[in-house]
């Protein structure tokens, strides 16, 4: 998953589509289009205060409609969106939409995993919103402080002549050519700071779910049920454990394995239920390994190896 | 028009004919003389070193001077001066008094920096409270990309690079002492507390760490 | 030690609740505020214009202040200050008091080196090749605030002010003949061309404008 790494994964889980990664486009005055708002949280806070709702109690669903029509309005202005910024708006819009939809249904019951995920998404959104509001408030205090301080002027005068004359004679060792070299270096346009945060470190070393599925498949096809603990006993890192876990879920969905668990939180046992011979991890859905362009370049090689 | 009586002059310094205490005006005047040529806040330690006086004594004198310029002395009220002596960003420095800003500003054209935008202020606040911090983490809190704002803040010397995150390798940022100067505080600990602005969210810290 | 009695406080200003006279400390404090932060000496006429006071009154106040800092007032002796107010070439400015010159010198020389820092050299290089240029533009190119470095370079007589930018009003800087002398060339035109070092510097102008 290549989400802008600025986003907590839980919040963005619903909206992979919004975060389609690409090279960051040129910045095209996005701030201007936000008019008075400096970001999605700012907009959301603005809407909440407009309705005189209490941020700690308001159902975010109440302001969803306006939030969404606001970004629709932005879209209709027809300019290009800066993807990484737009994605954050869309993520929040998607969460709000979910919450709004949930409100239309009979309330009070938490029935399935989706409900729980929704609650978590709402809580995360609340938490982030409250956090943002706190910073917005202290930034207001800081701004007033800065303004107040700006009415004082520091004494910042050049050294009186007779003291300046005491300074040791300057040692100068640069030839005109060396000086020019220095100038060239100093005038070199500085590499603009990357607008996209590198994700490479998050994937290093890359772990392929398919590859792990292949390993698990090979072991289980020997016929003996294995515990999850046994299946991850040789994993050399959290990433591998996660990948194996995801692989198990995928394989379960494809109906080639089954789980046994005697009690909640008890040992999880996995056994093979699939065809004996012609199963290959290639038949797994491609949800994990094939998406993002931001995935490490070495991935193709890995697929081949997994075959 | 009260002609207020000032019962006594300032107590004279103990007879010390060695060092600065023996000069006209004594150690207090020596401090004034040095402070007249500094172009950035200077610490009590630096001053004590130059004047060859104990740091405690210098700190005491600085506080007395500051109070005197404000109109309060041990021997009664005096006319407030048009300038103030303030401790800012860990050092002492002369400033013009706030009341005279309209008059002074017409003489000081330079250094009247443009106001920061709201986006810049918010970004500055997040960096101030979370430093050292990467751009990505600031983005996560603000919900928008902060690259260009961070560049502006760096150019205006309010923030600076502070090494790299050991895990991600991302550049970390922190506020500068110029930031403290501009805000008129001694250290970042003097920033208003963030907690009162976070109602009932005690474990937000965990959330932040978890989400990042 | 004599506890000298100061019979009276300074005479209060005539009741003037308009203008600077109404502010705490009155017109004298307003003068102090301005004089504390101006770099160049200012004339009584400039001060009178800004403060909207008669020139005669301002001159009177300036003389009174100067005397007060020296320890003499109409209401008796006071502690001499570490600073003095002097009229030089028709303008008034605060200076550190001569008696303290040894202390001030040792403070000024403390930690001074005979060498420019890397940051100062690079800033000088930018100014040399882009002159006349404002601090803001140099900041934009260097990506950091250069105010204090520019002060150092000015103090070292390597650069000097060269008028104001017609649009922004910002002070422009250029290199001095002392700089040429140190570099061993006759004119700025003799600076080696940059092209061999750096292809593609032609569109640097765009970059600078865009980034600031």
XYZ file of C-alpha atoms in Angstrom:
731
model
C 0.000 0.000 0.000
C 1.520 3.274 -0.988
C -0.290 5.829 1.047
C 1.170 9.223 1.569
C 2.967 8.342 4.687
C 1.559 11.387 6.358
C -1.656 9.484 6.949
C -2.296 7.054 9.714
C -3.044 3.808 8.022
C -6.222 3.177 9.934
C -7.855 6.325 8.689
C -6.896 5.759 5.141
C -7.864 2.154 5.001
C -11.203 2.918 3.388
C -9.878 4.965 0.619
C -6.942 3.510 -1.177
C -8.286 4.944 -4.364
C -7.856 8.443 -3.066
C -4.214 7.964 -2.479
C -3.160 6.796 -5.900
C 0.509 7.575 -5.852
C 2.228 9.425 -8.581
C 5.091 11.745 -8.903
C 4.095 14.827 -6.980
C 2.662 17.320 -9.440
C 3.854 20.877 -9.590
C 2.327 22.903 -6.844
C -0.397 24.966 -8.378
C -1.623 27.446 -5.822
C -3.638 24.948 -3.880
C -3.554 27.215 -0.854
C -5.371 29.862 -2.821
C -8.190 27.525 -3.670
C -8.609 26.677 -0.042
C -9.559 30.280 0.463
C -9.608 30.778 4.179
C -8.837 27.245 5.124
C -5.389 25.845 5.579
C -6.351 22.203 5.261
C -9.086 19.623 5.644
C -9.081 19.817 9.432
C -9.331 23.541 9.288
C -12.299 23.249 6.960
C -13.955 20.658 9.159
C -13.408 22.756 12.273
C -14.803 25.745 10.426
C -17.964 23.859 9.541
C -18.370 22.524 13.055
C -18.064 25.954 14.612
C -20.398 27.417 11.988
C -23.105 25.111 13.266
C -22.149 25.843 16.832
C -21.617 22.165 17.417
C -19.450 20.862 20.186
C -16.481 19.162 18.675
C -16.399 16.530 21.384
C -20.017 15.577 20.926
C -20.916 16.406 17.405
C -21.564 13.551 15.190
C -19.238 14.278 12.375
C -21.934 12.963 10.118
C -23.793 16.218 10.539
C -21.223 18.234 8.688
C -20.271 15.598 6.120
C -22.579 16.932 3.454
C -21.133 20.392 3.618
C -17.588 19.156 3.713
C -18.157 17.108 0.606
C -19.936 19.841 -1.260
C -17.073 22.147 -0.370
C -14.470 19.927 -1.957
C -16.770 19.391 -4.902
C -16.813 23.138 -5.245
C -13.044 23.161 -5.231
C -12.954 20.509 -7.910
C -15.290 22.462 -10.123
C -12.852 25.305 -10.185
C -11.188 23.011 -12.635
C -7.611 23.432 -11.598
C -5.354 20.540 -10.968
C -5.328 19.173 -7.477
C -2.105 18.655 -5.701
C -2.535 14.946 -5.203
C -1.009 14.576 -1.809
C -3.173 17.342 -0.446
C -6.309 16.352 -2.252
C -5.932 12.840 -0.968
C -6.146 14.024 2.589
C -9.395 15.825 1.823
C -10.742 12.741 0.110
C -9.721 10.483 2.957
C -11.610 12.622 5.388
C -14.560 12.976 3.042
C -14.693 9.196 2.681
C -14.653 8.711 6.434
C -17.355 11.310 6.874
C -19.459 9.679 4.173
C -19.171 6.350 5.940
C -20.263 7.934 9.176
C -23.167 9.611 7.490
C -24.249 6.393 5.852
C -23.986 4.599 9.175
C -26.347 7.107 10.716
C -29.057 6.218 8.237
C -29.049 2.672 9.512
C -30.654 1.510 12.749
C -28.231 2.605 15.405
C -27.009 1.261 18.670
C -25.782 -2.086 17.529
C -22.277 -2.958 16.709
C -22.729 -6.016 14.642
C -19.770 -6.759 12.544
C -16.190 -5.899 11.840
C -17.177 -3.126 9.500
C -19.036 -1.380 12.283
C -16.004 -1.642 14.479
C -13.741 -0.352 11.754
C -16.111 2.546 11.305
C -16.007 3.379 14.981
C -12.257 3.242 14.930
C -12.125 5.487 11.914
C -14.414 7.953 13.644
C -12.335 7.945 16.811
C -9.150 8.448 14.873
C -10.696 11.309 12.982
C -11.831 12.852 16.270
C -8.415 12.416 17.768
C -6.692 14.009 14.819
C -9.220 16.803 14.699
C -8.793 17.580 18.391
C -5.061 17.451 18.059
C -5.175 19.808 15.108
C -7.478 22.159 16.988
C -5.046 22.276 19.911
C -2.201 23.302 17.626
C -4.399 25.813 15.865
C -5.240 27.396 19.202
C -1.664 27.632 20.417
C -0.599 28.952 17.036
C -3.130 31.733 17.560
C -1.586 32.501 20.924
C 1.867 32.461 19.358
C 0.740 34.774 16.566
C -0.611 37.308 19.062
C 2.595 37.031 21.035
C 4.699 37.624 17.927
C 2.629 40.624 17.033
C 2.952 42.064 20.499
C 6.687 41.441 20.520
C 7.051 43.128 17.155
C 6.289 46.427 18.879
C 9.635 46.171 20.637
C 12.718 46.838 18.601
C 16.036 45.342 19.646
C 19.135 47.463 19.780
C 20.951 46.195 16.743
C 23.583 48.704 15.870
C 26.903 48.421 14.148
C 29.978 48.406 16.297
C 31.354 51.811 17.202
C 34.264 52.636 14.950
C 37.002 52.480 17.556
C 35.899 49.004 18.638
C 35.549 47.758 15.076
C 39.144 48.891 14.520
C 40.270 46.511 17.243
C 39.089 43.443 15.358
C 41.978 41.321 14.168
C 42.988 41.850 10.579
C 41.161 39.418 8.385
C 43.066 36.415 7.158
C 42.251 36.024 3.488
C 43.459 33.001 1.569
C 41.057 32.831 -1.380
C 42.279 33.407 -4.899
C 39.728 34.929 -7.288
C 39.283 31.461 -8.829
C 38.616 29.814 -5.481
C 36.226 32.600 -4.648
C 34.384 32.047 -7.925
C 34.137 28.357 -7.160
C 32.629 29.171 -3.800
C 30.163 31.537 -5.459
C 29.158 28.906 -7.988
C 28.475 26.474 -5.208
C 26.547 29.010 -3.146
C 24.477 30.117 -6.144
C 23.622 26.609 -7.247
C 19.878 26.192 -6.974
C 19.368 24.069 -3.945
C 17.671 20.783 -4.563
C 14.070 21.601 -3.837
C 12.973 19.600 -0.844
C 11.172 16.522 -2.098
C 7.439 17.093 -2.005
C 6.835 13.416 -1.537
C 8.154 11.718 1.492
C 10.243 8.713 0.668
C 8.524 5.437 1.406
C 11.464 3.290 0.534
C 12.473 2.829 4.136
C 9.050 1.433 4.980
C 9.508 -1.405 2.536
C 13.042 -2.350 3.253
C 13.601 -5.170 3.053
C 10.629 -5.787 0.794
C 8.552 -8.750 1.755
C 6.231 -10.283 -0.781
C 2.932 -11.691 0.442
C 2.896 -14.066 -2.510
C 6.331 -15.292 -1.688
C 5.285 -15.956 1.893
C 2.099 -17.669 0.702
C 4.254 -19.959 -1.396
C 6.341 -20.881 1.647
C 3.264 -21.518 3.789
C 1.618 -23.486 0.985
C 4.637 -25.735 0.619
C 4.690 -26.510 4.307
C 0.995 -27.142 4.720
C 0.778 -29.281 1.597
C 2.947 -31.819 3.365
C -0.305 -32.809 5.097
C 0.290 -31.997 8.744
C -1.674 -29.100 10.351
C 0.617 -26.428 11.708
C 0.060 -23.769 14.347
C 0.438 -20.134 13.399
C 3.248 -19.995 15.906
C 5.067 -22.726 14.028
C 4.421 -21.072 10.705
C 6.127 -17.881 11.807
C 8.841 -19.501 13.893
C 11.480 -18.843 11.266
C 10.295 -15.347 10.352
C 13.208 -12.966 10.642
C 11.244 -9.810 11.320
C 7.854 -8.296 11.979
C 7.349 -7.591 8.302
C 7.616 -11.274 7.467
C 5.171 -12.158 10.239
C 2.707 -9.623 8.900
C 3.175 -10.846 5.360
C 2.583 -14.451 6.417
C -0.514 -13.436 8.315
C -1.835 -11.580 5.262
C -0.930 -14.544 3.120
C -2.977 -16.821 5.379
C -5.980 -14.530 5.062
C -5.620 -14.551 1.305
C -5.292 -18.293 1.203
C -8.310 -18.677 3.468
C -10.319 -16.504 1.119
C -9.199 -18.636 -1.786
C -10.392 -21.676 0.145
C -7.118 -23.558 0.223
C -6.651 -23.524 3.987
C -8.839 -23.702 7.105
C -8.331 -22.493 10.673
C -8.998 -24.253 13.949
C -9.095 -22.402 17.190
C -10.396 -24.127 20.323
C -10.998 -20.943 22.307
C -10.654 -17.237 21.731
C -6.986 -16.236 21.762
C -5.994 -19.893 21.900
C -3.466 -21.448 19.566
C -4.453 -21.037 15.930
C -3.995 -24.136 13.871
C -3.904 -24.080 10.103
C -4.479 -27.021 7.809
C -4.490 -27.500 4.098
C -7.858 -27.954 2.382
C -6.925 -27.084 -1.138
C -5.968 -29.167 -4.136
C -2.913 -31.278 -3.578
C -0.784 -30.461 -6.515
C -1.575 -27.643 -8.861
C -1.965 -24.784 -6.379
C 0.340 -21.850 -6.788
C 0.574 -18.586 -4.960
C 0.165 -16.913 -8.340
C -3.515 -17.687 -8.144
C -3.897 -15.418 -5.135
C -5.612 -12.149 -5.666
C -3.166 -9.414 -6.388
C -4.212 -7.028 -3.732
C -0.960 -6.695 -1.887
C 1.912 -7.063 -4.216
C 0.918 -5.404 -7.397
C -0.530 -2.043 -6.625
C 1.644 0.858 -5.948
C 4.072 2.322 -8.362
C 6.012 3.369 -5.326
C 6.796 -0.237 -4.534
C 10.460 -1.080 -4.696
C 11.880 -1.690 -8.105
C 12.992 -5.161 -7.192
C 9.499 -6.469 -6.951
C 9.210 -7.999 -10.402
C 12.186 -10.122 -9.736
C 10.529 -11.388 -6.653
C 7.419 -12.419 -8.449
C 9.492 -14.471 -10.749
C 11.230 -16.074 -7.886
C 7.905 -16.857 -6.263
C 6.763 -18.808 -9.296
C 1.920 68.004 39.614
C 3.319 66.063 42.495
C 6.971 66.713 43.060
C 7.623 63.269 44.402
C 10.460 63.051 46.841
C 13.140 60.531 46.237
C 14.429 59.975 49.729
C 17.730 58.426 48.828
C 20.006 57.868 45.944
C 20.860 54.325 45.000
C 23.027 52.711 47.636
C 26.636 53.101 46.621
C 28.615 50.048 45.746
C 30.814 48.682 48.511
C 34.202 50.340 48.236
C 35.870 48.324 45.557
C 38.576 50.216 43.805
C 39.641 47.243 41.787
C 37.895 46.147 38.611
C 34.740 47.621 37.218
C 33.186 48.287 40.600
C 35.632 51.160 41.014
C 34.671 52.943 37.793
C 32.107 55.759 37.742
C 28.701 54.142 37.963
C 30.237 50.871 39.086
C 29.401 47.420 37.839
C 25.886 48.411 36.787
C 27.294 51.039 34.437
C 29.849 48.544 33.117
C 26.969 46.226 32.213
C 25.186 49.075 30.477
C 28.346 49.871 28.536
C 28.758 46.318 27.261
C 25.061 45.886 26.505
C 25.310 48.991 24.355
C 27.446 47.177 21.757
C 25.870 43.698 21.603
C 23.878 42.784 18.553
C 22.362 39.603 19.913
C 21.203 38.539 23.373
C 24.199 38.098 25.661
C 24.159 35.732 28.616
C 24.852 36.653 32.225
C 27.761 34.225 32.083
C 29.382 36.050 29.152
C 28.914 39.342 30.960
C 30.282 37.955 34.214
C 33.342 36.640 32.391
C 34.054 39.980 30.762
C 33.495 41.943 33.960
C 35.233 39.382 36.149
C 32.324 39.291 38.563
C 30.354 36.367 40.022
C 27.462 35.319 37.767
C 25.012 35.677 40.647
C 26.038 39.282 41.176
C 25.677 40.035 37.465
C 22.219 38.482 37.354
C 21.187 40.531 40.343
C 22.445 43.731 38.722
C 20.726 42.953 35.432
C 17.392 42.430 37.166
C 17.864 45.664 39.104
C 18.662 47.576 35.927
C 15.652 46.124 34.132
C 13.402 47.145 37.021
C 14.927 50.582 37.175
C 14.270 51.207 33.467
C 10.694 50.148 34.113
C 10.441 52.813 36.808
C 10.952 50.807 39.995
C 13.960 51.067 42.253
C 14.767 50.149 45.818
C 14.708 53.837 46.678
C 11.383 54.676 45.088
C 9.736 55.230 41.712
C 11.638 56.879 38.881
C 10.709 57.944 35.373
C 10.306 54.867 33.153
C 12.865 54.862 30.360
C 12.018 54.649 26.690
C 13.978 51.418 26.564
C 13.757 48.077 28.335
C 16.375 45.540 29.316
C 14.993 42.075 28.749
C 16.106 38.505 29.111
C 15.173 36.731 25.898
C 16.365 33.480 24.343
C 18.710 32.989 27.261
C 20.410 36.369 26.956
C 20.020 40.037 27.806
C 19.501 42.862 25.399
C 18.145 46.389 25.092
C 14.789 46.947 23.370
C 12.725 50.029 22.748
C 9.639 50.127 24.950
C 6.386 48.911 23.401
C 4.547 52.169 24.035
C 6.765 53.956 21.549
C 6.400 51.465 18.698
C 4.630 53.964 16.419
C 7.433 56.507 16.838
C 10.280 54.004 16.644
C 8.947 52.103 13.664
C 9.236 55.171 11.477
C 12.991 55.103 12.117
C 13.450 51.351 11.765
C 12.402 50.459 8.269
C 14.372 47.275 8.007
C 13.487 44.207 9.962
C 9.780 44.921 9.784
C 9.066 41.424 8.702
C 5.880 40.521 6.957
C 3.359 38.680 9.060
C 3.252 34.942 8.846
C 0.274 33.323 7.163
C -2.019 31.135 9.202
C -0.574 28.050 7.520
C 2.932 29.158 8.473
C 1.893 29.905 12.050
C 0.270 26.493 12.465
C 3.290 24.743 11.025
C 5.587 26.746 13.268
C 3.467 25.790 16.286
C 3.596 22.080 15.487
C 7.367 22.226 15.021
C 7.800 24.220 18.235
C 5.891 21.662 20.292
C 7.081 18.494 18.593
C 10.705 19.310 17.839
C 12.795 17.770 16.530
C 10.242 16.679 13.975
C 10.105 15.643 10.329
C 8.025 17.370 7.678
C 5.996 14.205 7.257
C 4.962 14.236 10.871
C 3.986 17.897 10.710
C 1.958 17.111 7.583
C 0.208 14.311 9.416
C -0.916 16.679 12.125
C -1.948 19.504 9.812
C -3.484 17.306 7.168
C -1.685 19.088 4.361
C 1.687 19.087 2.742
C 3.972 21.543 4.545
C 7.067 21.538 2.317
C 6.790 25.067 1.001
C 5.815 26.501 4.366
C 8.801 24.794 5.983
C 11.030 26.400 3.346
C 9.648 29.843 4.156
C 10.105 29.332 7.885
C 13.698 28.196 7.304
C 14.446 31.237 5.168
C 13.073 33.453 7.864
C 15.373 31.713 10.343
C 12.509 30.697 12.612
C 13.333 27.013 12.184
C 16.434 25.093 11.161
C 17.454 21.591 10.258
C 18.346 19.384 13.195
C 19.857 16.250 11.734
C 18.147 13.185 10.393
C 15.698 10.754 11.861
C 17.756 7.665 12.684
C 15.082 5.334 11.317
C 13.567 6.995 8.286
C 16.456 9.279 7.414
C 14.005 12.183 7.104
C 15.320 15.665 7.870
C 14.271 16.847 11.306
C 13.458 20.463 12.144
C 13.629 22.522 15.313
C 13.028 26.136 16.218
C 15.926 28.595 16.394
C 16.999 31.001 19.095
C 15.825 33.767 16.769
C 12.370 32.215 17.133
C 12.672 32.610 20.907
C 13.818 36.192 20.436
C 10.880 36.997 18.214
C 8.525 35.461 20.730
C 10.245 37.184 23.628
C 10.742 34.015 25.662
C 13.757 32.348 27.170
C 13.290 28.718 26.169
C 10.690 26.598 24.399
C 9.555 25.399 27.823
C 7.984 28.825 28.251
C 5.566 28.254 25.387
C 1.961 28.019 26.562
C 1.100 24.475 27.565
C -0.596 22.396 24.919
C -2.479 20.115 27.309
C -5.281 22.531 28.267
C -6.184 22.704 24.587
C -6.621 18.957 24.393
C -9.789 18.136 26.317
C -10.057 14.586 27.583
C -7.522 13.151 25.287
C -4.915 11.987 27.735
C -3.602 9.213 25.568
C -3.198 11.317 22.481
C 0.519 10.835 22.818
C 0.087 7.140 22.293
C -2.138 7.813 19.358
C 0.457 9.956 17.708
C 3.180 7.458 18.158
C 0.931 4.646 17.041
C -0.226 6.481 13.996
C 3.194 7.205 12.870
C 29.077 56.040 52.437
C 26.966 59.089 52.049
C 23.338 58.402 51.376
C 22.926 61.466 49.266
C 19.473 62.931 49.310
C 17.754 63.691 46.093
C 15.471 66.484 47.078
C 12.995 66.134 44.273
C 12.057 63.917 41.440
C 12.473 65.264 37.942
C 10.002 68.033 37.239
C 6.936 66.547 35.605
C 6.158 67.473 32.047
C 3.537 70.156 31.579
C 0.167 68.439 31.468
C 0.057 67.224 27.918
C -2.137 64.231 27.388
C -1.818 64.328 23.648
C 1.049 62.851 21.650
C 4.196 61.407 23.117
C 4.093 63.650 26.164
C 1.155 61.593 27.403
C 2.991 58.281 27.243
C 4.762 56.812 30.283
C 8.035 58.641 30.619
C 6.869 61.383 28.288
C 8.774 62.944 25.430
C 12.138 62.147 27.014
C 11.308 58.438 27.010
C 10.133 58.649 23.404
C 13.527 60.075 22.476
C 15.266 57.322 24.417
C 13.190 54.697 22.609
C 14.218 55.966 19.194
C 17.839 56.584 20.077
C 18.232 53.140 21.614
C 17.537 51.378 18.323
C 18.781 53.671 15.557
C 22.072 52.736 13.972
C 22.903 56.039 12.309
C 22.974 59.267 14.303
C 19.657 61.147 13.999
C 19.223 64.895 13.992
C 17.051 66.861 16.373
C 14.986 67.916 13.368
C 14.234 64.309 12.373
C 13.278 63.516 15.948
C 11.135 66.626 16.284
C 9.293 65.833 13.064
C 8.445 62.299 14.112
C 7.521 63.224 17.642
C 5.615 66.290 16.475
C 7.387 68.524 18.917
C 9.160 71.863 18.415
C 12.825 71.406 17.506
C 13.842 73.662 20.383
C 12.046 71.440 22.858
C 13.675 68.329 21.445
C 17.133 69.882 21.604
C 16.515 70.873 25.199
C 15.404 67.344 26.078
C 18.388 65.769 24.324
C 20.812 67.943 26.259
C 19.024 67.134 29.496
C 19.194 63.406 28.759
C 22.870 63.606 27.876
C 23.566 65.415 31.147
C 21.478 62.951 33.109
C 23.402 59.967 31.729
C 26.589 61.760 32.744
C 25.257 61.987 36.297
C 23.917 65.544 36.470
C 20.269 66.508 36.720
C 18.353 69.561 37.745
C 17.356 67.761 40.902
C 20.791 66.574 41.922
C 23.485 64.038 41.073
C 22.595 60.547 39.907
C 24.595 57.459 39.034
C 26.384 57.959 35.725
C 25.189 55.505 33.097
C 27.361 53.076 31.177
C 26.167 54.778 28.003
C 26.355 58.340 26.824
C 24.272 60.337 24.417
C 26.510 62.275 22.080
C 25.919 64.640 19.231
C 28.230 63.697 16.398
C 28.249 65.512 13.069
C 24.836 66.994 13.796
C 23.213 63.711 14.794
C 22.523 62.087 18.138
C 23.381 58.524 19.051
C 23.970 56.318 22.087
C 27.551 55.175 22.663
C 29.124 53.104 25.382
C 30.862 55.333 27.917
C 34.569 55.892 27.291
C 35.549 54.882 30.825
C 34.445 51.356 30.050
C 36.319 51.042 26.773
C 38.722 48.419 28.198
C 35.847 46.215 29.355
C 33.904 46.686 26.141
C 36.978 45.962 24.018
C 37.708 42.748 25.810
C 34.073 41.754 25.338
C 34.169 42.600 21.625
C 37.409 40.749 21.069
C 36.335 37.686 23.004
C 35.958 34.807 20.605
C 36.734 36.908 17.540
C 38.686 35.179 14.845
C 40.660 36.584 12.017
C 38.893 34.301 9.622
C 35.437 34.489 8.095
C 33.128 31.556 8.693
C 32.062 29.398 5.777
C 28.586 30.936 5.976
C 30.061 34.427 5.811
C 32.273 33.521 2.833
C 29.365 32.052 0.898
C 27.159 35.036 1.641
C 29.940 37.342 0.510
C 30.263 35.322 -2.686
C 26.547 35.632 -3.410
C 26.646 39.379 -2.815
C 29.764 39.782 -4.974
C 28.176 38.056 -7.954
C 24.649 39.455 -7.574
C 25.333 43.003 -6.445
C 23.569 45.252 -5.742
C 21.362 42.845 -3.858
C 19.008 42.906 -0.876
C 19.345 40.730 2.183
C 16.002 39.111 1.400
C 17.295 37.964 -1.978
C 20.521 36.631 -0.508
C 18.425 34.799 2.100
C 16.322 33.273 -0.652
C 19.405 32.049 -2.470
C 21.103 30.717 0.647
C 17.935 29.304 2.165
C 18.727 30.794 5.557
C 18.455 34.151 7.244
C 21.618 36.170 6.587
C 21.006 39.261 8.707
C 23.749 38.669 11.222
C 26.265 37.553 8.607
C 25.569 40.689 6.582
C 26.245 42.722 9.716
C 29.567 40.970 10.183
C 30.547 41.560 6.552
C 29.593 45.224 6.848
C 31.583 45.521 10.058
C 34.532 43.962 8.261
C 34.128 46.596 5.530
C 33.839 43.888 2.876
C 30.382 45.054 1.843
C 28.494 48.325 2.150
C 25.027 49.692 1.594
C 24.246 50.738 -1.947
C 20.925 52.533 -1.808
C 17.454 51.107 -1.754
C 15.563 48.793 -4.034
C 13.179 51.050 -5.981
C 10.314 48.581 -5.586
C 10.587 47.070 -2.133
C 12.594 49.822 -0.497
C 14.947 47.168 0.906
C 18.565 48.158 1.474
C 20.861 46.909 -1.282
C 24.420 45.765 -0.665
C 27.557 45.781 -2.784
C 31.161 44.841 -2.215
C 33.726 47.473 -1.241
C 37.082 48.423 -2.676
C 38.638 46.804 0.403
C 37.068 43.544 -0.759
C 38.666 43.944 -4.192
C 41.945 44.693 -2.534
C 41.779 41.553 -0.397
C 40.880 39.460 -3.414
C 43.664 41.081 -5.377
C 41.626 42.374 -8.299
C 40.962 45.875 -9.590
C 37.246 45.915 -10.323
C 34.212 43.735 -9.882
C 34.321 42.981 -13.609
C 37.538 41.104 -13.004
C 35.790 38.486 -10.894
C 36.193 35.155 -12.698
C 33.154 34.217 -14.755
C 30.946 31.643 -13.102
C 29.975 29.776 -16.242
C 32.884 27.293 -16.245
C 32.002 26.221 -12.738
C 28.333 25.930 -13.176
C 26.480 25.290 -16.405
C 22.908 26.447 -16.405
C 23.234 29.402 -14.092
C 21.490 31.569 -16.657
C 18.005 30.870 -15.409
C 18.984 31.370 -11.828
C 16.960 34.555 -11.819
C 13.727 32.623 -12.273
C 14.599 30.308 -9.474
C 15.286 33.110 -7.092
C 12.101 34.981 -7.781
C 10.018 31.868 -7.624
C 11.440 30.738 -4.378
C 10.913 33.885 -2.501
